[in-house]
mmCIF file of C-alpha atoms in Angstrom:
data_model
loop_
_atom_site.group_PDB
_atom_site.id
_atom_site.type_symbol
_atom_site.label_atom_id
_atom_site.label_comp_id
_atom_site.label_asym_id
_atom_site.label_seq_id
_atom_site.Cartn_x
_atom_site.Cartn_y
_atom_site.Cartn_z
ATOM 1 C CA UNK A 16 -19.475 20.736 -9.354
ATOM 2 C CA UNK A 17 -20.007 21.270 -13.078
ATOM 3 C CA UNK A 18 -17.481 18.550 -13.854
ATOM 4 C CA UNK A 19 -19.360 16.106 -11.642
ATOM 5 C CA UNK A 20 -22.659 16.885 -13.367
ATOM 6 C CA UNK A 21 -20.996 16.400 -16.766
ATOM 7 C CA UNK A 22 -19.668 13.018 -15.716
ATOM 8 C CA UNK A 23 -23.139 11.944 -14.545
ATOM 9 C CA UNK A 24 -24.594 12.824 -17.937
ATOM 10 C CA UNK A 25 -21.812 11.069 -19.864
ATOM 11 C CA UNK A 26 -22.052 7.748 -18.030
ATOM 12 C CA UNK A 27 -25.464 6.686 -19.454
ATOM 13 C CA UNK A 28 -24.509 7.742 -22.950
ATOM 14 C CA UNK A 29 -21.233 5.838 -22.829
ATOM 15 C CA UNK A 30 -23.074 2.690 -21.681
ATOM 16 C CA UNK A 31 -25.536 2.994 -24.558
ATOM 17 C CA UNK A 32 -22.713 3.378 -27.042
ATOM 18 C CA UNK A 33 -20.950 0.293 -25.784
ATOM 19 C CA UNK A 34 -24.184 -1.676 -26.077
ATOM 20 C CA UNK A 35 -24.659 -0.511 -29.630
ATOM 21 C CA UNK A 36 -21.287 -1.818 -30.753
ATOM 22 C CA UNK A 37 -22.829 -5.175 -31.687
ATOM 23 C CA UNK A 38 -25.921 -7.358 -31.337
ATOM 24 C CA UNK A 39 -27.078 -8.062 -27.795
ATOM 25 C CA UNK A 40 -29.185 -10.966 -26.462
ATOM 26 C CA UNK A 41 -31.024 -11.040 -23.124
ATOM 27 C CA UNK A 42 -33.073 -13.751 -21.405
ATOM 28 C CA UNK A 43 -36.050 -13.364 -19.119
ATOM 29 C CA UNK A 44 -34.637 -16.177 -16.935
ATOM 30 C CA UNK A 45 -31.120 -17.557 -16.700
ATOM 31 C CA UNK A 46 -32.266 -20.998 -15.477
ATOM 32 C CA UNK A 47 -35.112 -23.174 -16.694
ATOM 33 C CA UNK A 48 -35.991 -26.847 -16.922
ATOM 34 C CA UNK A 49 -36.873 -28.985 -19.867
ATOM 35 C CA UNK A 50 -40.435 -28.330 -20.956
ATOM 36 C CA UNK A 51 -40.368 -24.718 -19.828
ATOM 37 C CA UNK A 52 -39.656 -21.652 -21.893
ATOM 38 C CA UNK A 53 -37.789 -18.351 -21.715
ATOM 39 C CA UNK A 54 -38.318 -15.063 -23.472
ATOM 40 C CA UNK A 55 -35.368 -14.083 -25.667
ATOM 41 C CA UNK A 56 -35.007 -10.414 -26.589
ATOM 42 C CA UNK A 57 -32.301 -8.620 -28.495
ATOM 43 C CA UNK A 58 -31.181 -5.252 -29.794
ATOM 44 C CA UNK A 59 -28.511 -3.943 -32.103
ATOM 45 C CA UNK A 60 -29.339 -6.316 -34.977
ATOM 46 C CA UNK A 61 -29.928 -5.315 -38.585
ATOM 47 C CA UNK A 62 -33.471 -4.295 -39.377
ATOM 48 C CA UNK A 63 -35.813 -6.761 -41.060
ATOM 49 C CA UNK A 64 -33.367 -9.647 -40.602
ATOM 50 C CA UNK A 65 -34.320 -13.297 -40.084
ATOM 51 C CA UNK A 66 -32.731 -14.823 -36.948
ATOM 52 C CA UNK A 67 -32.532 -18.373 -35.599
ATOM 53 C CA UNK A 68 -32.772 -19.065 -31.838
ATOM 54 C CA UNK A 69 -31.285 -22.313 -30.471
ATOM 55 C CA UNK A 70 -30.402 -23.854 -27.113
ATOM 56 C CA UNK A 71 -26.838 -25.137 -27.464
ATOM 57 C CA UNK A 72 -24.562 -27.112 -25.159
ATOM 58 C CA UNK A 73 -20.799 -27.152 -24.742
ATOM 59 C CA UNK A 74 -20.712 -23.409 -25.301
ATOM 60 C CA UNK A 75 -19.926 -20.136 -23.585
ATOM 61 C CA UNK A 76 -20.240 -16.547 -24.807
ATOM 62 C CA UNK A 77 -16.446 -16.262 -24.780
ATOM 63 C CA UNK A 78 -15.665 -19.412 -26.810
ATOM 64 C CA UNK A 79 -18.849 -19.659 -28.788
ATOM 65 C CA UNK A 80 -20.609 -22.916 -29.666
ATOM 66 C CA UNK A 81 -17.984 -25.645 -29.875
ATOM 67 C CA UNK A 82 -19.024 -28.117 -32.557
ATOM 68 C CA UNK A 83 -21.374 -25.730 -34.342
ATOM 69 C CA UNK A 84 -25.075 -26.461 -34.641
ATOM 70 C CA UNK A 85 -24.392 -30.160 -33.993
ATOM 71 C CA UNK A 86 -24.252 -29.167 -30.311
ATOM 72 C CA UNK A 87 -27.724 -27.528 -30.396
ATOM 73 C CA UNK A 88 -31.309 -28.699 -29.982
ATOM 74 C CA UNK A 89 -32.171 -27.935 -33.596
ATOM 75 C CA UNK A 90 -35.619 -29.523 -33.480
ATOM 76 C CA UNK A 91 -36.837 -27.033 -30.871
ATOM 77 C CA UNK A 92 -35.351 -23.883 -32.387
ATOM 78 C CA UNK A 93 -37.387 -20.831 -33.288
ATOM 79 C CA UNK A 94 -37.128 -18.147 -35.963
ATOM 80 C CA UNK A 95 -37.827 -14.453 -35.586
ATOM 81 C CA UNK A 96 -37.534 -11.323 -37.740
ATOM 82 C CA UNK A 97 -36.213 -8.085 -36.316
ATOM 83 C CA UNK A 98 -38.199 -4.879 -36.548
ATOM 84 C CA UNK A 99 -37.202 -1.598 -38.166
ATOM 85 C CA UNK A 100 -34.977 -0.717 -35.173
ATOM 86 C CA UNK A 101 -33.192 -4.092 -35.179
ATOM 87 C CA UNK A 102 -34.920 -5.412 -32.027
ATOM 88 C CA UNK A 103 -36.895 -8.610 -31.396
ATOM 89 C CA UNK A 104 -38.599 -10.643 -28.679
ATOM 90 C CA UNK A 105 -39.510 -14.322 -28.968
ATOM 91 C CA UNK A 106 -40.603 -17.114 -26.659
ATOM 92 C CA UNK A 107 -38.201 -20.096 -26.855
ATOM 93 C CA UNK A 108 -38.964 -23.568 -25.431
ATOM 94 C CA UNK A 109 -36.200 -25.038 -23.285
ATOM 95 C CA UNK A 110 -34.893 -28.368 -24.579
ATOM 96 C CA UNK A 111 -31.895 -30.491 -23.684
ATOM 97 C CA UNK A 112 -29.079 -30.181 -26.228
ATOM 98 C CA UNK A 113 -27.339 -33.360 -27.449
ATOM 99 C CA UNK A 114 -24.140 -32.499 -25.538
ATOM 100 C CA UNK A 115 -23.540 -31.560 -21.894
ATOM 101 C CA UNK A 116 -23.693 -28.020 -20.574
ATOM 102 C CA UNK A 117 -22.479 -25.261 -20.045
ATOM 103 C CA UNK A 118 -25.322 -24.083 -22.262
ATOM 104 C CA UNK A 119 -26.287 -20.886 -24.022
ATOM 105 C CA UNK A 120 -29.112 -19.491 -26.109
ATOM 106 C CA UNK A 121 -27.450 -18.999 -29.469
ATOM 107 C CA UNK A 122 -28.890 -16.343 -31.815
ATOM 108 C CA UNK A 123 -27.520 -16.009 -35.368
ATOM 109 C CA UNK A 124 -28.582 -14.508 -38.660
ATOM 110 C CA UNK A 125 -29.942 -16.820 -41.345
ATOM 111 C CA UNK A 126 -29.373 -14.630 -44.411
ATOM 112 C CA UNK A 127 -27.049 -11.771 -45.251
ATOM 113 C CA UNK A 128 -23.888 -10.865 -43.374
ATOM 114 C CA UNK A 129 -23.038 -13.185 -40.500
ATOM 115 C CA UNK A 130 -23.824 -11.957 -36.983
ATOM 116 C CA UNK A 131 -24.357 -13.916 -33.771
ATOM 117 C CA UNK A 132 -24.591 -13.537 -30.009
ATOM 118 C CA UNK A 133 -24.944 -15.861 -27.019
ATOM 119 C CA UNK A 134 -26.580 -15.634 -23.589
ATOM 120 C CA UNK A 135 -25.887 -18.051 -20.709
ATOM 121 C CA UNK A 136 -28.717 -20.444 -19.843
ATOM 122 C CA UNK A 137 -28.655 -23.156 -17.150
ATOM 123 C CA UNK A 138 -30.772 -26.126 -18.195
ATOM 124 C CA UNK A 139 -31.969 -27.738 -14.979
ATOM 125 C CA UNK A 140 -31.343 -31.471 -14.778
ATOM 126 C CA UNK A 141 -29.013 -31.573 -17.797
ATOM 127 C CA UNK A 142 -25.496 -32.949 -17.224
ATOM 128 C CA UNK A 143 -22.597 -30.544 -17.057
ATOM 129 C CA UNK A 144 -19.059 -31.306 -18.271
ATOM 130 C CA UNK A 145 -15.962 -29.148 -18.588
ATOM 131 C CA UNK A 146 -15.257 -27.668 -21.971
ATOM 132 C CA UNK A 147 -12.615 -29.424 -24.082
ATOM 133 C CA UNK A 148 -9.221 -27.833 -23.907
ATOM 134 C CA UNK A 149 -8.482 -25.661 -26.884
ATOM 135 C CA UNK A 150 -5.620 -26.577 -29.149
ATOM 136 C CA UNK A 151 -4.095 -23.164 -28.541
ATOM 137 C CA UNK A 152 -4.945 -19.854 -26.991
ATOM 138 C CA UNK A 153 -4.982 -18.242 -30.415
ATOM 139 C CA UNK A 154 -8.246 -17.012 -31.828
ATOM 140 C CA UNK A 155 -9.029 -15.927 -35.362
ATOM 141 C CA UNK A 156 -11.383 -13.113 -36.252
ATOM 142 C CA UNK A 157 -12.520 -11.775 -39.611
ATOM 143 C CA UNK A 158 -11.185 -8.251 -40.134
ATOM 144 C CA UNK A 159 -12.605 -7.547 -43.606
ATOM 145 C CA UNK A 160 -15.484 -8.473 -45.840
ATOM 146 C CA UNK A 161 -15.148 -11.730 -47.721
ATOM 147 C CA UNK A 162 -15.184 -11.675 -51.510
ATOM 148 C CA UNK A 163 -15.054 -14.175 -54.342
ATOM 149 C CA UNK A 164 -12.479 -13.548 -57.042
ATOM 150 C CA UNK A 165 -11.956 -15.207 -60.410
ATOM 151 C CA UNK A 166 -14.091 -15.776 -63.482
ATOM 152 C CA UNK A 167 -15.614 -18.639 -65.396
ATOM 153 C CA UNK A 168 -13.938 -19.968 -68.520
ATOM 154 C CA UNK A 169 -15.336 -21.326 -71.750
ATOM 155 C CA UNK A 170 -15.559 -24.854 -70.351
ATOM 156 C CA UNK A 171 -17.818 -23.637 -67.536
ATOM 157 C CA UNK A 172 -20.234 -22.460 -70.229
ATOM 158 C CA UNK A 173 -20.436 -26.104 -71.315
ATOM 159 C CA UNK A 174 -20.986 -27.561 -67.826
ATOM 160 C CA UNK A 175 -17.514 -27.611 -66.239
ATOM 161 C CA UNK A 176 -17.426 -27.081 -62.431
ATOM 162 C CA UNK A 177 -17.512 -23.353 -61.547
ATOM 163 C CA UNK A 178 -14.607 -22.273 -59.337
ATOM 164 C CA UNK A 179 -13.701 -19.141 -57.405
ATOM 165 C CA UNK A 180 -11.241 -18.036 -54.724
ATOM 166 C CA UNK A 181 -12.547 -16.914 -51.336
ATOM 167 C CA UNK A 182 -10.455 -13.970 -50.148
ATOM 168 C CA UNK A 183 -10.626 -12.457 -46.664
ATOM 169 C CA UNK A 184 -8.402 -10.962 -43.965
ATOM 170 C CA UNK A 185 -8.093 -12.596 -40.533
ATOM 171 C CA UNK A 186 -6.427 -11.452 -37.357
ATOM 172 C CA UNK A 187 -5.151 -13.367 -34.345
ATOM 173 C CA UNK A 188 -6.902 -11.923 -31.304
ATOM 174 C CA UNK A 189 -5.517 -14.582 -28.950
ATOM 175 C CA UNK A 190 -2.339 -14.840 -26.921
ATOM 176 C CA UNK A 191 -0.506 -17.580 -28.834
ATOM 177 C CA UNK A 192 0.661 -18.173 -32.380
ATOM 178 C CA UNK A 193 -1.577 -20.013 -34.833
ATOM 179 C CA UNK A 194 0.224 -22.161 -37.410
ATOM 180 C CA UNK A 195 -1.313 -23.657 -40.546
ATOM 181 C CA UNK A 196 -4.964 -23.258 -39.505
ATOM 182 C CA UNK A 197 -7.546 -25.513 -41.112
ATOM 183 C CA UNK A 198 -10.688 -23.751 -42.303
ATOM 184 C CA UNK A 199 -13.905 -25.303 -43.499
ATOM 185 C CA UNK A 200 -15.519 -23.942 -46.647
ATOM 186 C CA UNK A 201 -19.113 -24.875 -47.350
ATOM 187 C CA UNK A 202 -21.369 -24.224 -50.333
ATOM 188 C CA UNK A 203 -25.146 -24.320 -50.028
ATOM 189 C CA UNK A 204 -27.726 -24.087 -52.812
ATOM 190 C CA UNK A 205 -30.883 -22.246 -51.831
ATOM 191 C CA UNK A 206 -32.195 -23.394 -48.458
ATOM 192 C CA UNK A 207 -30.162 -26.605 -48.312
ATOM 193 C CA UNK A 208 -27.471 -27.161 -45.696
ATOM 194 C CA UNK A 209 -23.895 -26.459 -46.803
ATOM 195 C CA UNK A 210 -21.474 -29.217 -47.695
ATOM 196 C CA UNK A 211 -18.207 -28.593 -45.862
ATOM 197 C CA UNK A 212 -14.709 -29.180 -47.219
ATOM 198 C CA UNK A 213 -11.466 -28.734 -45.270
ATOM 199 C CA UNK A 214 -9.062 -26.110 -46.611
ATOM 200 C CA UNK A 215 -5.696 -25.644 -44.902
ATOM 201 C CA UNK A 216 -3.950 -22.307 -45.067
ATOM 202 C CA UNK A 217 -0.185 -22.536 -45.035
ATOM 203 C CA UNK A 218 1.181 -19.815 -42.793
ATOM 204 C CA UNK A 219 1.853 -18.628 -39.265
ATOM 205 C CA UNK A 220 -0.122 -15.890 -37.552
ATOM 206 C CA UNK A 221 1.373 -14.324 -34.440
ATOM 207 C CA UNK A 222 -0.785 -12.691 -31.740
ATOM 208 C CA UNK A 223 -2.055 -9.305 -32.843
ATOM 209 C CA UNK A 224 -1.102 -9.902 -36.499
ATOM 210 C CA UNK A 225 -3.304 -10.160 -39.543
ATOM 211 C CA UNK A 226 -2.977 -11.838 -42.920
ATOM 212 C CA UNK A 227 -4.886 -12.253 -46.164
ATOM 213 C CA UNK A 228 -6.195 -15.774 -46.722
ATOM 214 C CA UNK A 229 -7.133 -17.178 -50.136
ATOM 215 C CA UNK A 230 -9.045 -20.458 -50.246
ATOM 216 C CA UNK A 231 -10.305 -22.245 -53.398
ATOM 217 C CA UNK A 232 -14.031 -22.890 -53.809
ATOM 218 C CA UNK A 233 -15.445 -25.278 -56.400
ATOM 219 C CA UNK A 234 -18.992 -26.402 -57.136
ATOM 220 C CA UNK A 235 -20.219 -29.531 -58.857
ATOM 221 C CA UNK A 236 -20.382 -29.835 -62.651
ATOM 222 C CA UNK A 237 -23.351 -28.088 -64.230
ATOM 223 C CA UNK A 238 -24.155 -26.101 -61.064
ATOM 224 C CA UNK A 239 -26.179 -22.931 -61.546
ATOM 225 C CA UNK A 240 -28.404 -20.699 -59.439
ATOM 226 C CA UNK A 241 -27.988 -18.878 -56.135
ATOM 227 C CA UNK A 242 -25.341 -20.324 -53.806
ATOM 228 C CA UNK A 243 -23.987 -19.262 -50.412
ATOM 229 C CA UNK A 244 -20.324 -19.855 -49.563
ATOM 230 C CA UNK A 245 -19.713 -20.102 -45.800
ATOM 231 C CA UNK A 246 -16.458 -20.051 -43.851
ATOM 232 C CA UNK A 247 -16.046 -21.918 -40.575
ATOM 233 C CA UNK A 248 -13.140 -22.235 -38.165
ATOM 234 C CA UNK A 249 -12.975 -24.186 -34.909
ATOM 235 C CA UNK A 250 -16.667 -25.062 -35.195
ATOM 236 C CA UNK A 251 -17.757 -21.452 -35.561
ATOM 237 C CA UNK A 252 -19.031 -19.842 -38.743
ATOM 238 C CA UNK A 253 -17.002 -16.727 -39.452
ATOM 239 C CA UNK A 254 -18.550 -15.387 -42.673
ATOM 240 C CA UNK A 255 -20.955 -16.104 -45.511
ATOM 241 C CA UNK A 256 -20.763 -14.850 -49.082
ATOM 242 C CA UNK A 257 -23.534 -15.098 -51.733
ATOM 243 C CA UNK A 258 -22.596 -16.394 -55.187
ATOM 244 C CA UNK A 259 -24.837 -16.255 -58.235
ATOM 245 C CA UNK A 260 -23.815 -18.892 -60.794
ATOM 246 C CA UNK A 261 -25.012 -18.482 -64.379
ATOM 247 C CA UNK A 262 -26.659 -21.259 -66.350
ATOM 248 C CA UNK A 263 -24.365 -23.278 -68.674
ATOM 249 C CA UNK A 264 -26.069 -22.275 -71.925
ATOM 250 C CA UNK A 265 -23.555 -24.253 -73.973
ATOM 251 C CA UNK A 266 -25.150 -27.485 -72.748
ATOM 252 C CA UNK A 267 -28.582 -26.229 -73.774
ATOM 253 C CA UNK A 268 -27.269 -25.262 -77.209
ATOM 254 C CA UNK A 269 -25.665 -28.692 -77.590
ATOM 255 C CA UNK A 270 -28.958 -30.486 -76.889
ATOM 256 C CA UNK A 271 -30.844 -28.238 -79.299
ATOM 257 C CA UNK A 272 -28.369 -28.991 -82.084
ATOM 258 C CA UNK A 273 -28.477 -32.681 -81.214
ATOM 259 C CA UNK A 274 -32.270 -32.725 -81.513
ATOM 260 C CA UNK A 275 -32.023 -31.102 -84.964
ATOM 261 C CA UNK A 276 -29.005 -32.899 -86.471
ATOM 262 C CA UNK A 277 -29.781 -36.471 -85.377
ATOM 263 C CA UNK A 278 -33.318 -36.616 -86.880
ATOM 264 C CA UNK A 279 -32.023 -35.070 -90.115
ATOM 265 C CA UNK A 280 -29.206 -37.627 -90.331
ATOM 266 C CA UNK A 281 -31.583 -40.518 -89.633
ATOM 267 C CA UNK A 282 -33.931 -39.236 -92.330
ATOM 268 C CA UNK A 283 -31.105 -39.105 -94.892
ATOM 269 C CA UNK A 284 -29.936 -42.599 -93.980
ATOM 270 C CA UNK A 285 -33.477 -43.979 -94.200
ATOM 271 C CA UNK A 286 -34.022 -42.422 -97.622
ATOM 272 C CA UNK A 287 -30.732 -43.884 -98.871
ATOM 273 C CA UNK A 288 -31.721 -47.353 -97.656
ATOM 274 C CA UNK A 289 -35.151 -47.089 -99.260
ATOM 275 C CA UNK A 290 -33.568 -45.933 -102.529
ATOM 276 C CA UNK A 291 -31.341 -49.008 -102.594
ATOM 277 C CA UNK A 292 -33.839 -51.690 -101.655
ATOM 278 C CA UNK A 293 -36.824 -50.615 -103.757
ATOM 279 C CA UNK A 294 -37.214 -52.427 -107.171
ATOM 280 C CA UNK A 295 -36.149 -50.573 -110.340
ATOM 281 C CA UNK A 296 -38.476 -50.033 -113.303
ATOM 282 C CA UNK A 297 -37.239 -50.881 -116.804
ATOM 283 C CA UNK A 298 -35.741 -47.920 -118.569
ATOM 284 C CA UNK A 299 -34.788 -46.113 -115.386
ATOM 285 C CA UNK A 300 -31.500 -44.205 -115.640
ATOM 286 C CA UNK A 301 -29.759 -46.476 -113.150
ATOM 287 C CA UNK A 302 -30.876 -49.662 -114.937
ATOM 288 C CA UNK A 303 -29.880 -48.251 -118.355
ATOM 289 C CA UNK A 304 -26.444 -47.408 -117.086
ATOM 290 C CA UNK A 305 -26.129 -50.845 -115.541
ATOM 291 C CA UNK A 306 -27.035 -52.630 -118.833
ATOM 292 C CA UNK A 307 -24.810 -50.508 -121.061
ATOM 293 C CA UNK A 308 -21.954 -52.604 -122.504
ATOM 294 C CA UNK A 309 -18.460 -51.249 -122.259
ATOM 295 C CA UNK A 310 -16.752 -50.087 -125.473
ATOM 296 C CA UNK A 311 -13.966 -52.430 -126.645
ATOM 297 C CA UNK A 312 -10.610 -50.804 -127.280
ATOM 298 C CA UNK A 313 -9.407 -50.394 -130.862
ATOM 299 C CA UNK A 314 -6.351 -52.624 -131.393
ATOM 300 C CA UNK A 315 -4.880 -50.305 -134.051
ATOM 301 C CA UNK A 316 -5.223 -47.265 -131.875
ATOM 302 C CA UNK A 317 -7.613 -45.575 -134.312
ATOM 303 C CA UNK A 318 -10.890 -44.157 -133.360
ATOM 304 C CA UNK A 319 -13.782 -45.383 -135.448
ATOM 305 C CA UNK A 320 -16.951 -43.519 -135.735
ATOM 306 C CA UNK A 321 -20.113 -45.541 -135.880
ATOM 307 C CA UNK A 322 -21.366 -46.022 -139.468
ATOM 308 C CA UNK A 323 -24.661 -44.464 -140.197
ATOM 309 C CA UNK A 324 -27.404 -46.985 -140.335
ATOM 310 C CA UNK A 325 -29.964 -46.882 -143.133
ATOM 311 C CA UNK A 326 -33.372 -47.781 -141.885
ATOM 312 C CA UNK A 327 -34.738 -50.698 -143.906
ATOM 313 C CA UNK A 328 -38.225 -50.394 -145.183
ATOM 314 C CA UNK A 329 -40.475 -53.265 -144.287
ATOM 315 C CA UNK A 330 -40.958 -54.487 -147.919
ATOM 316 C CA UNK A 331 -37.272 -54.629 -148.777
ATOM 317 C CA UNK A 332 -34.955 -57.360 -147.777
ATOM 318 C CA UNK A 333 -31.825 -56.403 -145.879
ATOM 319 C CA UNK A 334 -29.613 -57.058 -148.939
ATOM 320 C CA UNK A 335 -31.816 -55.216 -151.432
ATOM 321 C CA UNK A 336 -31.969 -51.720 -150.090
ATOM 322 C CA UNK A 337 -32.582 -49.129 -152.837
ATOM 323 C CA UNK A 338 -29.399 -47.625 -154.131
ATOM 324 C CA UNK A 339 -27.437 -50.842 -153.663
ATOM 325 C CA UNK A 340 -25.774 -52.162 -156.894
ATOM 326 C CA UNK A 341 -27.347 -55.501 -156.505
ATOM 327 C CA UNK A 342 -30.703 -54.119 -155.648
ATOM 328 C CA UNK A 343 -33.824 -54.085 -157.747
ATOM 329 C CA UNK A 344 -36.442 -51.446 -158.241
ATOM 330 C CA UNK A 345 -39.284 -53.957 -158.279
ATOM 331 C CA UNK A 346 -40.474 -56.547 -155.933
ATOM 332 C CA UNK A 347 -38.350 -59.700 -155.934
ATOM 333 C CA UNK A 348 -39.418 -62.544 -158.173
ATOM 334 C CA UNK A 349 -38.091 -65.935 -159.139
ATOM 335 C CA UNK A 350 -36.013 -66.324 -162.356
ATOM 336 C CA UNK A 351 -36.632 -69.704 -163.890
ATOM 337 C CA UNK A 352 -36.267 -70.895 -167.520
ATOM 338 C CA UNK A 353 -39.844 -72.014 -167.489
ATOM 339 C CA UNK A 354 -41.297 -68.720 -166.492
ATOM 340 C CA UNK A 355 -44.195 -67.793 -168.819
ATOM 341 C CA UNK A 356 -43.195 -64.204 -168.938
ATOM 342 C CA UNK A 357 -39.660 -64.819 -170.173
ATOM 343 C CA UNK A 358 -39.441 -64.726 -174.011
ATOM 344 C CA UNK A 359 -37.794 -67.735 -175.726
ATOM 345 C CA UNK A 360 -35.845 -67.542 -178.870
ATOM 346 C CA UNK A 361 -36.221 -70.474 -181.274
ATOM 347 C CA UNK A 362 -33.574 -71.306 -183.783
ATOM 348 C CA UNK A 363 -33.703 -73.153 -187.006
ATOM 349 C CA UNK A 364 -34.437 -76.753 -186.788
#
């Protein structure tokens, strides 16, 4: 009897524990037509987390949304923020997705660690088509947190493309072997949509096995700011990793130096041109050097010193400088036989 009572008490607690293993989504109605609405509620989410609610086609809770958000009615989606206990409730209008049903209400986190959940919804009047056959029965799941490894070099400081390596551990939770899976790595800046690039991992993953995957990630040249690196496989986003990229200060330093050096060089060139084209005044050092005659070489190989020049007084002729043997101490005069001042000597007649 006591054992039976203990089992009755354990059953509710075990059900609550299983529901708390992950996020849960519930709908007020499982079938609705276009133009109507359903109330979407959920529990087990992170507190104060922004969620996106979408009606998606070609999807089941077991396989997820095949084709990603391209299979959803994105224009009629709604956003909601969870409360302190990780619960929410939001009215969602029913719209026809761009692909046939089976359909689900897809709830996923917008920021932070990736988390998602689906609830089956039958859209009345919308066509239904079988799901495409999967390439294999293998299924990959993330078993560890993703991380970005590597560092920026000197060239990145001058605007080279920043690059990292996305490292994570995946496990094959399916029933068949997965060989050379192709992942999609996307990088988004701020609130913009990510740009996806295919990255193939070379390897084979048997059922129940796990492996570490390393995929290269590269941004555009000169990129800086807050980025989000997302990982997608088989149309389903598996993880998202934030990446803060520093500003390339080398480019800024280059432009500062360019704005200082170029005007200084132009100023020097302009001053040199002005110095050459402006007319020269007589007696300027450059004109004196230009008019100076070159010294002729001495044919005998002797060096001659310039003879001292005696300044001639204005009342002396050049050939009658005082001190010269032929010079006179008086002013020059004319010697003629008929000069009245010259005495004449008479002889006997």
